Amino acid sequence: MGGRDGLGADRGAGRAHGESRRGVHIGGGQKATLEEGGRRHSGDGAPNYHPNSFSGPVEDIKAKETSFKVTGDVDRYNSADDDNFTQAGIFYREVLNEEEKSRLVSNIVHHVIDAKDFIQERAVKNFSQADPDYGRRIKEGLAKLKKERAKM
């Protein structure tokens, strides 16, 4: 069954300006695609977000911001010192049961396993800051999966 124009329901309705079915145009002729798992990267495989661990893209401090009219108070918020771990730790300890924790850890392990080692170590450190058991289980899961893959 087609949409209003008879061309199909998912023809493009609801997509953001500049977004195609397989990705988002990011300028300079590049196109960021959504790969399996929802990871965004440019056409050359490099991440297209900042900050990242692979030297690009970087913030251009000379770039001018778009102006727009507002009413009321407007200010900037520096999120650099936000607490990114307490809420995740409470969720892990107090909301999830053991089966849910195991599924969550397995899901994370299987998504992080193909990342470079230093990214895996950073992930383990971050999850450990939320809860030591959380980080330990992810670290052990990564080690176990690496060992299994080495046998193949």
mmCIF file with all atom_site columns, C-alpha atoms in Angstrom:
data_model
loop_
_atom_site.group_PDB
_atom_site.id
_atom_site.type_symbol
_atom_site.label_atom_id
_atom_site.label_alt_id
_atom_site.label_comp_id
_atom_site.label_asym_id
_atom_site.label_entity_id
_atom_site.label_seq_id
_atom_site.pdbx_PDB_ins_code
_atom_site.Cartn_x
_atom_site.Cartn_y
_atom_site.Cartn_z
_atom_site.occupancy
_atom_site.B_iso_or_equiv
_atom_site.pdbx_formal_charge
_atom_site.auth_seq_id
_atom_site.auth_comp_id
_atom_site.auth_asym_id
_atom_site.auth_atom_id
_atom_site.pdbx_PDB_model_num
ATOM 1   C CA . MET A 1 1   ? 0.000  0.000   0.000  1.00 0.00 ? 1   MET A CA 1
ATOM 2   C CA . GLY A 1 2   ? 1.432  3.354   -0.997 1.00 0.00 ? 2   GLY A CA 1
ATOM 3   C CA . GLY A 1 3   ? 1.683  6.615   0.867  1.00 0.00 ? 3   GLY A CA 1
ATOM 4   C CA . ARG A 1 4   ? -0.179 9.818   0.001  1.00 0.00 ? 4   ARG A CA 1
ATOM 5   C CA . ASP A 1 5   ? 1.675  10.063  -3.280 1.00 0.00 ? 5   ASP A CA 1
ATOM 6   C CA . GLY A 1 6   ? 1.258  6.357   -4.084 1.00 0.00 ? 6   GLY A CA 1
ATOM 7   C CA . LEU A 1 7   ? 5.008  5.724   -3.973 1.00 0.00 ? 7   LEU A CA 1
ATOM 8   C CA . GLY A 1 8   ? 5.266  3.771   -0.735 1.00 0.00 ? 8   GLY A CA 1
ATOM 9   C CA . ALA A 1 9   ? 5.001  4.406   2.972  1.00 0.00 ? 9   ALA A CA 1
ATOM 10  C CA . ASP A 1 10  ? 8.738  4.658   3.701  1.00 0.00 ? 10  ASP A CA 1
ATOM 11  C CA . ARG A 1 11  ? 9.632  6.818   0.728  1.00 0.00 ? 11  ARG A CA 1
ATOM 12  C CA . GLY A 1 12  ? 11.322 9.382   2.945  1.00 0.00 ? 12  GLY A CA 1
ATOM 13  C CA . ALA A 1 13  ? 8.671  10.959  5.102  1.00 0.00 ? 13  ALA A CA 1
ATOM 14  C CA . GLY A 1 14  ? 9.923  11.990  8.487  1.00 0.00 ? 14  GLY A CA 1
ATOM 15  C CA . ARG A 1 15  ? 13.601 12.154  7.580  1.00 0.00 ? 15  ARG A CA 1
ATOM 16  C CA . ALA A 1 16  ? 15.679 15.125  8.593  1.00 0.00 ? 16  ALA A CA 1
ATOM 17  C CA . HIS A 1 17  ? 16.763 17.612  5.934  1.00 0.00 ? 17  HIS A CA 1
ATOM 18  C CA . GLY A 1 18  ? 19.803 16.234  4.120  1.00 0.00 ? 18  GLY A CA 1
ATOM 19  C CA . GLU A 1 19  ? 19.275 12.682  5.326  1.00 0.00 ? 19  GLU A CA 1
ATOM 20  C CA . SER A 1 20  ? 18.937 9.907   2.806  1.00 0.00 ? 20  SER A CA 1
ATOM 21  C CA . ARG A 1 21  ? 17.659 6.391   3.395  1.00 0.00 ? 21  ARG A CA 1
ATOM 22  C CA . ARG A 1 22  ? 21.170 4.996   4.004  1.00 0.00 ? 22  ARG A CA 1
ATOM 23  C CA . GLY A 1 23  ? 22.860 7.935   5.673  1.00 0.00 ? 23  GLY A CA 1
ATOM 24  C CA . VAL A 1 24  ? 23.319 11.599  6.379  1.00 0.00 ? 24  VAL A CA 1
ATOM 25  C CA . HIS A 1 25  ? 25.229 13.984  4.150  1.00 0.00 ? 25  HIS A CA 1
ATOM 26  C CA . ILE A 1 26  ? 27.902 15.674  6.242  1.00 0.00 ? 26  ILE A CA 1
ATOM 27  C CA . GLY A 1 27  ? 29.336 18.147  3.759  1.00 0.00 ? 27  GLY A CA 1
ATOM 28  C CA . GLY A 1 28  ? 32.279 18.112  1.394  1.00 0.00 ? 28  GLY A CA 1
ATOM 29  C CA . GLY A 1 29  ? 30.668 15.368  -0.642 1.00 0.00 ? 29  GLY A CA 1
ATOM 30  C CA . GLN A 1 30  ? 30.951 12.949  2.276  1.00 0.00 ? 30  GLN A CA 1
ATOM 31  C CA . LYS A 1 31  ? 28.087 10.825  3.447  1.00 0.00 ? 31  LYS A CA 1
ATOM 32  C CA . ALA A 1 32  ? 27.877 9.311   6.901  1.00 0.00 ? 32  ALA A CA 1
ATOM 33  C CA . THR A 1 33  ? 26.184 5.943   6.823  1.00 0.00 ? 33  THR A CA 1
ATOM 34  C CA . LEU A 1 34  ? 24.400 4.049   9.536  1.00 0.00 ? 34  LEU A CA 1
ATOM 35  C CA . GLU A 1 35  ? 26.095 0.700   9.806  1.00 0.00 ? 35  GLU A CA 1
ATOM 36  C CA . GLU A 1 36  ? 24.837 -2.303  11.750 1.00 0.00 ? 36  GLU A CA 1
ATOM 37  C CA . GLY A 1 37  ? 24.559 -1.308  15.375 1.00 0.00 ? 37  GLY A CA 1
ATOM 38  C CA . GLY A 1 38  ? 23.823 2.312   14.524 1.00 0.00 ? 38  GLY A CA 1
ATOM 39  C CA . ARG A 1 39  ? 27.447 3.473   14.354 1.00 0.00 ? 39  ARG A CA 1
ATOM 40  C CA . ARG A 1 40  ? 27.988 6.579   12.255 1.00 0.00 ? 40  ARG A CA 1
ATOM 41  C CA . HIS A 1 41  ? 31.107 6.932   10.136 1.00 0.00 ? 41  HIS A CA 1
ATOM 42  C CA . SER A 1 42  ? 32.190 8.871   7.098  1.00 0.00 ? 42  SER A CA 1
ATOM 43  C CA . GLY A 1 43  ? 32.741 7.238   3.732  1.00 0.00 ? 43  GLY A CA 1
ATOM 44  C CA . ASP A 1 44  ? 36.345 6.416   4.628  1.00 0.00 ? 44  ASP A CA 1
ATOM 45  C CA . GLY A 1 45  ? 35.394 4.515   7.806  1.00 0.00 ? 45  GLY A CA 1
ATOM 46  C CA . ALA A 1 46  ? 36.478 7.290   10.196 1.00 0.00 ? 46  ALA A CA 1
ATOM 47  C CA . PRO A 1 47  ? 34.089 8.501   12.894 1.00 0.00 ? 47  PRO A CA 1
ATOM 48  C CA . ASN A 1 48  ? 32.253 11.732  12.066 1.00 0.00 ? 48  ASN A CA 1
ATOM 49  C CA . TYR A 1 49  ? 31.658 12.900  15.637 1.00 0.00 ? 49  TYR A CA 1
ATOM 50  C CA . HIS A 1 50  ? 33.651 14.968  18.118 1.00 0.00 ? 50  HIS A CA 1
ATOM 51  C CA . PRO A 1 51  ? 35.316 14.150  20.392 1.00 0.00 ? 51  PRO A CA 1
ATOM 52  C CA . ASN A 1 52  ? 36.620 10.823  19.123 1.00 0.00 ? 52  ASN A CA 1
ATOM 53  C CA . SER A 1 53  ? 39.795 8.764   19.451 1.00 0.00 ? 53  SER A CA 1
ATOM 54  C CA . PHE A 1 54  ? 40.885 8.882   15.819 1.00 0.00 ? 54  PHE A CA 1
ATOM 55  C CA . SER A 1 55  ? 41.965 12.493  15.112 1.00 0.00 ? 55  SER A CA 1
ATOM 56  C CA . GLY A 1 56  ? 38.937 13.934  13.463 1.00 0.00 ? 56  GLY A CA 1
ATOM 57  C CA . PRO A 1 57  ? 36.776 15.784  12.921 1.00 0.00 ? 57  PRO A CA 1
ATOM 58  C CA . VAL A 1 58  ? 37.732 18.543  15.317 1.00 0.00 ? 58  VAL A CA 1
ATOM 59  C CA . GLU A 1 59  ? 35.877 21.560  16.592 1.00 0.00 ? 59  GLU A CA 1
ATOM 60  C CA . ASP A 1 60  ? 36.499 24.703  14.551 1.00 0.00 ? 60  ASP A CA 1
ATOM 61  C CA . ILE A 1 61  ? 36.651 27.565  17.055 1.00 0.00 ? 61  ILE A CA 1
ATOM 62  C CA . LYS A 1 62  ? 36.467 30.101  14.197 1.00 0.00 ? 62  LYS A CA 1
ATOM 63  C CA . ALA A 1 63  ? 33.109 28.792  13.029 1.00 0.00 ? 63  ALA A CA 1
ATOM 64  C CA . LYS A 1 64  ? 30.317 31.269  13.505 1.00 0.00 ? 64  LYS A CA 1
ATOM 65  C CA . GLU A 1 65  ? 27.154 30.083  15.188 1.00 0.00 ? 65  GLU A CA 1
ATOM 66  C CA . THR A 1 66  ? 23.801 30.628  13.567 1.00 0.00 ? 66  THR A CA 1
ATOM 67  C CA . SER A 1 67  ? 21.896 33.483  15.150 1.00 0.00 ? 67  SER A CA 1
ATOM 68  C CA . PHE A 1 68  ? 18.264 33.164  16.114 1.00 0.00 ? 68  PHE A CA 1
ATOM 69  C CA . LYS A 1 69  ? 15.737 35.156  18.101 1.00 0.00 ? 69  LYS A CA 1
ATOM 70  C CA . VAL A 1 70  ? 14.848 34.067  21.629 1.00 0.00 ? 70  VAL A CA 1
ATOM 71  C CA . THR A 1 71  ? 13.020 35.496  24.595 1.00 0.00 ? 71  THR A CA 1
ATOM 72  C CA . GLY A 1 72  ? 13.991 34.968  28.203 1.00 0.00 ? 72  GLY A CA 1
ATOM 73  C CA . ASP A 1 73  ? 17.354 33.997  29.643 1.00 0.00 ? 73  ASP A CA 1
ATOM 74  C CA . VAL A 1 74  ? 19.834 32.127  27.471 1.00 0.00 ? 74  VAL A CA 1
ATOM 75  C CA . ASP A 1 75  ? 23.135 30.697  28.622 1.00 0.00 ? 75  ASP A CA 1
ATOM 76  C CA . ARG A 1 76  ? 25.627 27.968  27.764 1.00 0.00 ? 76  ARG A CA 1
ATOM 77  C CA . TYR A 1 77  ? 26.018 24.819  29.792 1.00 0.00 ? 77  TYR A CA 1
ATOM 78  C CA . ASN A 1 78  ? 29.397 23.139  30.118 1.00 0.00 ? 78  ASN A CA 1
ATOM 79  C CA . SER A 1 79  ? 28.744 19.411  30.402 1.00 0.00 ? 79  SER A CA 1
ATOM 80  C CA . ALA A 1 80  ? 32.439 18.507  30.745 1.00 0.00 ? 80  ALA A CA 1
ATOM 81  C CA . ASP A 1 81  ? 32.128 17.927  34.494 1.00 0.00 ? 81  ASP A CA 1
ATOM 82  C CA . ASP A 1 82  ? 28.811 16.049  34.475 1.00 0.00 ? 82  ASP A CA 1
ATOM 83  C CA . ASP A 1 83  ? 28.455 12.910  36.567 1.00 0.00 ? 83  ASP A CA 1
ATOM 84  C CA . ASN A 1 84  ? 28.005 10.287  33.862 1.00 0.00 ? 84  ASN A CA 1
ATOM 85  C CA . PHE A 1 85  ? 28.245 7.251   36.129 1.00 0.00 ? 85  PHE A CA 1
ATOM 86  C CA . THR A 1 86  ? 26.037 7.460   39.240 1.00 0.00 ? 86  THR A CA 1
ATOM 87  C CA . GLN A 1 87  ? 22.715 6.981   37.468 1.00 0.00 ? 87  GLN A CA 1
ATOM 88  C CA . ALA A 1 88  ? 24.069 4.091   35.381 1.00 0.00 ? 88  ALA A CA 1
ATOM 89  C CA . GLY A 1 89  ? 25.386 2.429   38.553 1.00 0.00 ? 89  GLY A CA 1
ATOM 90  C CA . ILE A 1 90  ? 22.058 2.775   40.345 1.00 0.00 ? 90  ILE A CA 1
ATOM 91  C CA . PHE A 1 91  ? 20.271 1.334   37.315 1.00 0.00 ? 91  PHE A CA 1
ATOM 92  C CA . TYR A 1 92  ? 22.683 -1.607  37.185 1.00 0.00 ? 92  TYR A CA 1
ATOM 93  C CA . ARG A 1 93  ? 22.512 -2.362  40.941 1.00 0.00 ? 93  ARG A CA 1
ATOM 94  C CA . GLU A 1 94  ? 18.944 -1.507  41.860 1.00 0.00 ? 94  GLU A CA 1
ATOM 95  C CA . VAL A 1 95  ? 16.813 -1.968  38.746 1.00 0.00 ? 95  VAL A CA 1
ATOM 96  C CA . LEU A 1 96  ? 18.249 -4.921  36.832 1.00 0.00 ? 96  LEU A CA 1
ATOM 97  C CA . ASN A 1 97  ? 17.891 -8.483  38.064 1.00 0.00 ? 97  ASN A CA 1
ATOM 98  C CA . GLU A 1 98  ? 20.698 -11.000 37.509 1.00 0.00 ? 98  GLU A CA 1
ATOM 99  C CA . GLU A 1 99  ? 19.354 -12.259 34.174 1.00 0.00 ? 99  GLU A CA 1
ATOM 100 C CA . GLU A 1 100 ? 18.993 -8.695  32.868 1.00 0.00 ? 100 GLU A CA 1
ATOM 101 C CA . LYS A 1 101 ? 22.520 -7.830  34.011 1.00 0.00 ? 101 LYS A CA 1
ATOM 102 C CA . SER A 1 102 ? 23.881 -10.865 32.167 1.00 0.00 ? 102 SER A CA 1
ATOM 103 C CA . ARG A 1 103 ? 22.048 -9.939  28.953 1.00 0.00 ? 103 ARG A CA 1
ATOM 104 C CA . LEU A 1 104 ? 23.201 -6.323  29.194 1.00 0.00 ? 104 LEU A CA 1
ATOM 105 C CA . VAL A 1 105 ? 26.828 -7.326  29.758 1.00 0.00 ? 105 VAL A CA 1
ATOM 106 C CA . SER A 1 106 ? 26.686 -9.829  26.888 1.00 0.00 ? 106 SER A CA 1
ATOM 107 C CA . ASN A 1 107 ? 25.205 -7.208  24.570 1.00 0.00 ? 107 ASN A CA 1
ATOM 108 C CA . ILE A 1 108 ? 27.921 -4.685  25.460 1.00 0.00 ? 108 ILE A CA 1
ATOM 109 C CA . VAL A 1 109 ? 30.698 -7.274  25.120 1.00 0.00 ? 109 VAL A CA 1
ATOM 110 C CA . HIS A 1 110 ? 29.509 -8.319  21.658 1.00 0.00 ? 110 HIS A CA 1
ATOM 111 C CA . HIS A 1 111 ? 29.336 -4.684  20.518 1.00 0.00 ? 111 HIS A CA 1
ATOM 112 C CA . VAL A 1 112 ? 32.737 -3.679  21.936 1.00 0.00 ? 112 VAL A CA 1
ATOM 113 C CA . ILE A 1 113 ? 34.718 -6.802  20.975 1.00 0.00 ? 113 ILE A CA 1
ATOM 114 C CA . ASP A 1 114 ? 35.707 -5.503  17.522 1.00 0.00 ? 114 ASP A CA 1
ATOM 115 C CA . ALA A 1 115 ? 36.856 -2.114  18.817 1.00 0.00 ? 115 ALA A CA 1
ATOM 116 C CA . LYS A 1 116 ? 40.560 -1.413  19.228 1.00 0.00 ? 116 LYS A CA 1
ATOM 117 C CA . ASP A 1 117 ? 42.021 -2.576  22.550 1.00 0.00 ? 117 ASP A CA 1
ATOM 118 C CA . PHE A 1 118 ? 42.432 0.936   23.950 1.00 0.00 ? 118 PHE A CA 1
ATOM 119 C CA . ILE A 1 119 ? 38.733 1.611   23.277 1.00 0.00 ? 119 ILE A CA 1
ATOM 120 C CA . GLN A 1 120 ? 37.806 -1.643  25.048 1.00 0.00 ? 120 GLN A CA 1
ATOM 121 C CA . GLU A 1 121 ? 39.956 -0.653  28.028 1.00 0.00 ? 121 GLU A CA 1
ATOM 122 C CA . ARG A 1 122 ? 38.305 2.766   28.147 1.00 0.00 ? 122 ARG A CA 1
ATOM 123 C CA . ALA A 1 123 ? 34.862 1.143   28.042 1.00 0.00 ? 123 ALA A CA 1
ATOM 124 C CA . VAL A 1 124 ? 35.755 -1.202  30.915 1.00 0.00 ? 124 VAL A CA 1
ATOM 125 C CA . LYS A 1 125 ? 37.040 1.780   32.917 1.00 0.00 ? 125 LYS A CA 1
ATOM 126 C CA . ASN A 1 126 ? 33.835 3.728   32.283 1.00 0.00 ? 126 ASN A CA 1
ATOM 127 C CA . PHE A 1 127 ? 31.537 0.840   33.199 1.00 0.00 ? 127 PHE A CA 1
ATOM 128 C CA . SER A 1 128 ? 33.653 0.183   36.306 1.00 0.00 ? 128 SER A CA 1
ATOM 129 C CA . GLN A 1 129 ? 33.080 3.779   37.398 1.00 0.00 ? 129 GLN A CA 1
ATOM 130 C CA . ALA A 1 130 ? 29.347 3.118   37.247 1.00 0.00 ? 130 ALA A CA 1
ATOM 131 C CA . ASP A 1 131 ? 29.749 -0.102  39.250 1.00 0.00 ? 131 ASP A CA 1
ATOM 132 C CA . PRO A 1 132 ? 32.865 -2.237  39.861 1.00 0.00 ? 132 PRO A CA 1
ATOM 133 C CA . ASP A 1 133 ? 30.944 -5.477  39.186 1.00 0.00 ? 133 ASP A CA 1
ATOM 134 C CA . TYR A 1 134 ? 29.625 -4.042  35.917 1.00 0.00 ? 134 TYR A CA 1
ATOM 135 C CA . GLY A 1 135 ? 33.138 -3.273  34.671 1.00 0.00 ? 135 GLY A CA 1
ATOM 136 C CA . ARG A 1 136 ? 34.558 -6.568  35.939 1.00 0.00 ? 136 ARG A CA 1
ATOM 137 C CA . ARG A 1 137 ? 31.912 -8.596  34.118 1.00 0.00 ? 137 ARG A CA 1
ATOM 138 C CA . ILE A 1 138 ? 32.482 -6.719  30.864 1.00 0.00 ? 138 ILE A CA 1
ATOM 139 C CA . LYS A 1 139 ? 36.260 -7.186  31.187 1.00 0.00 ? 139 LYS A CA 1
ATOM 140 C CA . GLU A 1 140 ? 35.819 -10.918 31.840 1.00 0.00 ? 140 GLU A CA 1
ATOM 141 C CA . GLY A 1 141 ? 33.320 -11.220 28.985 1.00 0.00 ? 141 GLY A CA 1
ATOM 142 C CA . LEU A 1 142 ? 35.733 -9.581  26.557 1.00 0.00 ? 142 LEU A CA 1
ATOM 143 C CA . ALA A 1 143 ? 38.574 -11.872 27.663 1.00 0.00 ? 143 ALA A CA 1
ATOM 144 C CA . LYS A 1 144 ? 36.373 -14.955 27.293 1.00 0.00 ? 144 LYS A CA 1
ATOM 145 C CA . LEU A 1 145 ? 35.135 -13.967 23.830 1.00 0.00 ? 145 LEU A CA 1
ATOM 146 C CA . LYS A 1 146 ? 38.673 -13.153 22.644 1.00 0.00 ? 146 LYS A CA 1
ATOM 147 C CA . LYS A 1 147 ? 39.813 -16.582 23.845 1.00 0.00 ? 147 LYS A CA 1
ATOM 148 C CA . GLU A 1 148 ? 36.916 -18.282 22.031 1.00 0.00 ? 148 GLU A CA 1
ATOM 149 C CA . ARG A 1 149 ? 37.681 -16.408 18.822 1.00 0.00 ? 149 ARG A CA 1
ATOM 150 C CA . ALA A 1 150 ? 41.375 -17.323 19.047 1.00 0.00 ? 150 ALA A CA 1
ATOM 151 C CA . LYS A 1 151 ? 40.417 -21.027 18.993 1.00 0.00 ? 151 LYS A CA 1
ATOM 152 C CA . MET A 1 152 ? 38.540 -20.624 15.698 1.00 0.00 ? 152 MET A CA 1
#
